PDB file of C-alpha atoms in Angstrom:
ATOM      1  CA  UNK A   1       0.000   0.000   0.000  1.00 43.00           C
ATOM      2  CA  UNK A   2       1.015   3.808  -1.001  1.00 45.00           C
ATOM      3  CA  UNK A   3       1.662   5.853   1.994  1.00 47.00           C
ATOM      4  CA  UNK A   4       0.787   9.545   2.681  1.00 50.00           C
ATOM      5  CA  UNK A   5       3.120  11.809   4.178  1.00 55.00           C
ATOM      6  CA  UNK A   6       1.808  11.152   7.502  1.00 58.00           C
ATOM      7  CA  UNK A   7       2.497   8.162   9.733  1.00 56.00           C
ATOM      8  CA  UNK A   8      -1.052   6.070   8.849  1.00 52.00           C
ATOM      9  CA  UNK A   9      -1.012   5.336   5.401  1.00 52.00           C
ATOM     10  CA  UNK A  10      -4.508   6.116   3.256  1.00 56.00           C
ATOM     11  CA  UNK A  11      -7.269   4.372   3.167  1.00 54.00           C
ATOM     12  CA  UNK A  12      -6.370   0.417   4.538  1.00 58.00           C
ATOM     13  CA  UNK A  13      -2.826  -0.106   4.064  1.00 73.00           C
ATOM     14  CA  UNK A  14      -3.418  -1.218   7.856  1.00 77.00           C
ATOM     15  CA  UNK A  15      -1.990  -5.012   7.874  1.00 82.00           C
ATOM     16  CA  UNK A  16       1.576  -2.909   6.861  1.00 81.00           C
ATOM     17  CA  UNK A  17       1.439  -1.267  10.621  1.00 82.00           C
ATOM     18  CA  UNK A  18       4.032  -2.253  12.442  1.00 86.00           C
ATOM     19  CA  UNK A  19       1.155  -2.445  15.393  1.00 84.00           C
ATOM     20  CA  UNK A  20      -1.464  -4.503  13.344  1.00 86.00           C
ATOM     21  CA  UNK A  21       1.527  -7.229  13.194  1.00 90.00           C
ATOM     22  CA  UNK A  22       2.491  -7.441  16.016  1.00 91.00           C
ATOM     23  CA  UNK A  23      -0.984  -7.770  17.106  1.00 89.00           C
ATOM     24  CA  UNK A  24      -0.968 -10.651  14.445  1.00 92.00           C
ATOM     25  CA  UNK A  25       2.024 -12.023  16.024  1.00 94.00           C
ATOM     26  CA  UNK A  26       0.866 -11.835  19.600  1.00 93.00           C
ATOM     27  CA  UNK A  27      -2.550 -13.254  18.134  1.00 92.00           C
ATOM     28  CA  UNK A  28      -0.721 -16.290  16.501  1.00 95.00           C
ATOM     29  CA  UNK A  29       1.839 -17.062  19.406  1.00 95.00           C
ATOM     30  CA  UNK A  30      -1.470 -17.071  21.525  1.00 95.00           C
ATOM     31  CA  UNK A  31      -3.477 -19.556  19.839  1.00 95.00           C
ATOM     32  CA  UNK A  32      -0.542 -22.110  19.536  1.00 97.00           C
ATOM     33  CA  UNK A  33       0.346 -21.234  23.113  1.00 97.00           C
ATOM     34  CA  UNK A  34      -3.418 -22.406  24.111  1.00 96.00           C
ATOM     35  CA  UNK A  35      -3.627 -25.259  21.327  1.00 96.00           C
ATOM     36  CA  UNK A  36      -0.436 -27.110  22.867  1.00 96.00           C
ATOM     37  CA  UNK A  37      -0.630 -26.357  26.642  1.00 97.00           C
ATOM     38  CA  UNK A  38      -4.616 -25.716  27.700  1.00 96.00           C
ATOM     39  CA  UNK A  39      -7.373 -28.237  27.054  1.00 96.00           C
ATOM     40  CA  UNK A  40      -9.616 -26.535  23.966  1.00 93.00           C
ATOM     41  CA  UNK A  41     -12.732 -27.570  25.799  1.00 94.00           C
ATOM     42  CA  UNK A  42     -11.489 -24.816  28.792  1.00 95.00           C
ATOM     43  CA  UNK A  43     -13.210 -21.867  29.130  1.00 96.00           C
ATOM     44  CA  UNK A  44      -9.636 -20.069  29.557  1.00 96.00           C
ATOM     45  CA  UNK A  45      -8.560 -21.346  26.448  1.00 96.00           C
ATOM     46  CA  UNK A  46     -11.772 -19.505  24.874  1.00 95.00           C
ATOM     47  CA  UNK A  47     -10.859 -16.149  26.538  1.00 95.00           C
ATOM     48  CA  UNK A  48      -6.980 -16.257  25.731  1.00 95.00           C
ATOM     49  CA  UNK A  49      -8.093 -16.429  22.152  1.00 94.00           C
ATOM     50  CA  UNK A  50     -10.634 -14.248  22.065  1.00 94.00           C
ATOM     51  CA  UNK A  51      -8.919 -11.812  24.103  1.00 93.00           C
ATOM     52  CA  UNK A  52      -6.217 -11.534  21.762  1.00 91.00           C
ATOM     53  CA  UNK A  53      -8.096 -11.822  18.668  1.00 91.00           C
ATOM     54  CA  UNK A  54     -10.149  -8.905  20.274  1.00 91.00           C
ATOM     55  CA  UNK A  55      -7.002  -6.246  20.241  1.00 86.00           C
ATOM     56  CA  UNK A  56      -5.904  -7.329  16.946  1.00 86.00           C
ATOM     57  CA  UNK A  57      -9.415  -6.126  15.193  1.00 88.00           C
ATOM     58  CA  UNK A  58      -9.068  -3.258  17.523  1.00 88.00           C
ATOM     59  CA  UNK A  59      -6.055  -2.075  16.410  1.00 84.00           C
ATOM     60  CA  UNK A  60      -7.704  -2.828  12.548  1.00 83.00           C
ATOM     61  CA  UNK A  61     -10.664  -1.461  13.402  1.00 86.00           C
ATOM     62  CA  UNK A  62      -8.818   2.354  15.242  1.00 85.00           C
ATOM     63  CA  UNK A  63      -6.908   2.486  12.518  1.00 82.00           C
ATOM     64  CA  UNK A  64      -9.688   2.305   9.896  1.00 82.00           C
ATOM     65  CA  UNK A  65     -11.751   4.973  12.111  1.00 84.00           C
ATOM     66  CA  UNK A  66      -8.914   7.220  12.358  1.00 82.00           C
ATOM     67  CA  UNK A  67      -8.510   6.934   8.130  1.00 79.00           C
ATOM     68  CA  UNK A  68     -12.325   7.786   7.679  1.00 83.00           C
ATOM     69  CA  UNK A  69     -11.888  10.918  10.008  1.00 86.00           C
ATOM     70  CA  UNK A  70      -8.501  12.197   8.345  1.00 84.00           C
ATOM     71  CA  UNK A  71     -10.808  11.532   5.073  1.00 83.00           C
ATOM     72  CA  UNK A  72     -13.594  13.976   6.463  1.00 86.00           C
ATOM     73  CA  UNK A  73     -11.180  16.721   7.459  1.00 87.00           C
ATOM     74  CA  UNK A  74      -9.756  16.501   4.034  1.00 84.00           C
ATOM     75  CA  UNK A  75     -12.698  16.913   2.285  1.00 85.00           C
ATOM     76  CA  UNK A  76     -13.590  19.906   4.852  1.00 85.00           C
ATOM     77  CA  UNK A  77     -10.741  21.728   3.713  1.00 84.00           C
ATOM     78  CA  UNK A  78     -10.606  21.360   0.009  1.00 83.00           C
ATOM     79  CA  UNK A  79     -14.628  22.563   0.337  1.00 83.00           C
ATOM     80  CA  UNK A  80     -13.241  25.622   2.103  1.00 82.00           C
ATOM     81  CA  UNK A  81     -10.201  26.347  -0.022  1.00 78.00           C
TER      82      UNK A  81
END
């Protein structure tokens, strides 16, 4: 993905974050964490997972917000130029 001269790049681009992956990463090392060492029938084994699978489509889902907004101001501005 392009990026802008700021530090999110445009529109998506999001899975190139340094943050998103290592979300991804922590997400990943979680789930074989819980798949070797804790029974998948235990209810902490759900909420590891979930848990981390939670702040990863956070982290998507900020990012995203924060590229509609930027998007908004934009337009804002070139209406007022």
């Amino acid at each position: 993905a392009s990026t802008s001269n700021g530090f999110i790049p445009p529109h998506g681009g999001y899975q190139n974050l340094m943050s998103y992956q290592m979300a991804e990463i922590v997400y990943d090392a979680t789930v074989y964490f819980c798949n070797k060492y804790i029974s998948k029938f235990s209810r902490t084994h759900d909420q590891m997972v979930q848990a981390d699978w939670s702040g990863k489509q956070n982290t998507a889902e900020g990012i995203i917000r924060e590229n509609m907004q930027k998007a908004r101001l934009n337009e804002r501005r070139k209406k007022n130029e």
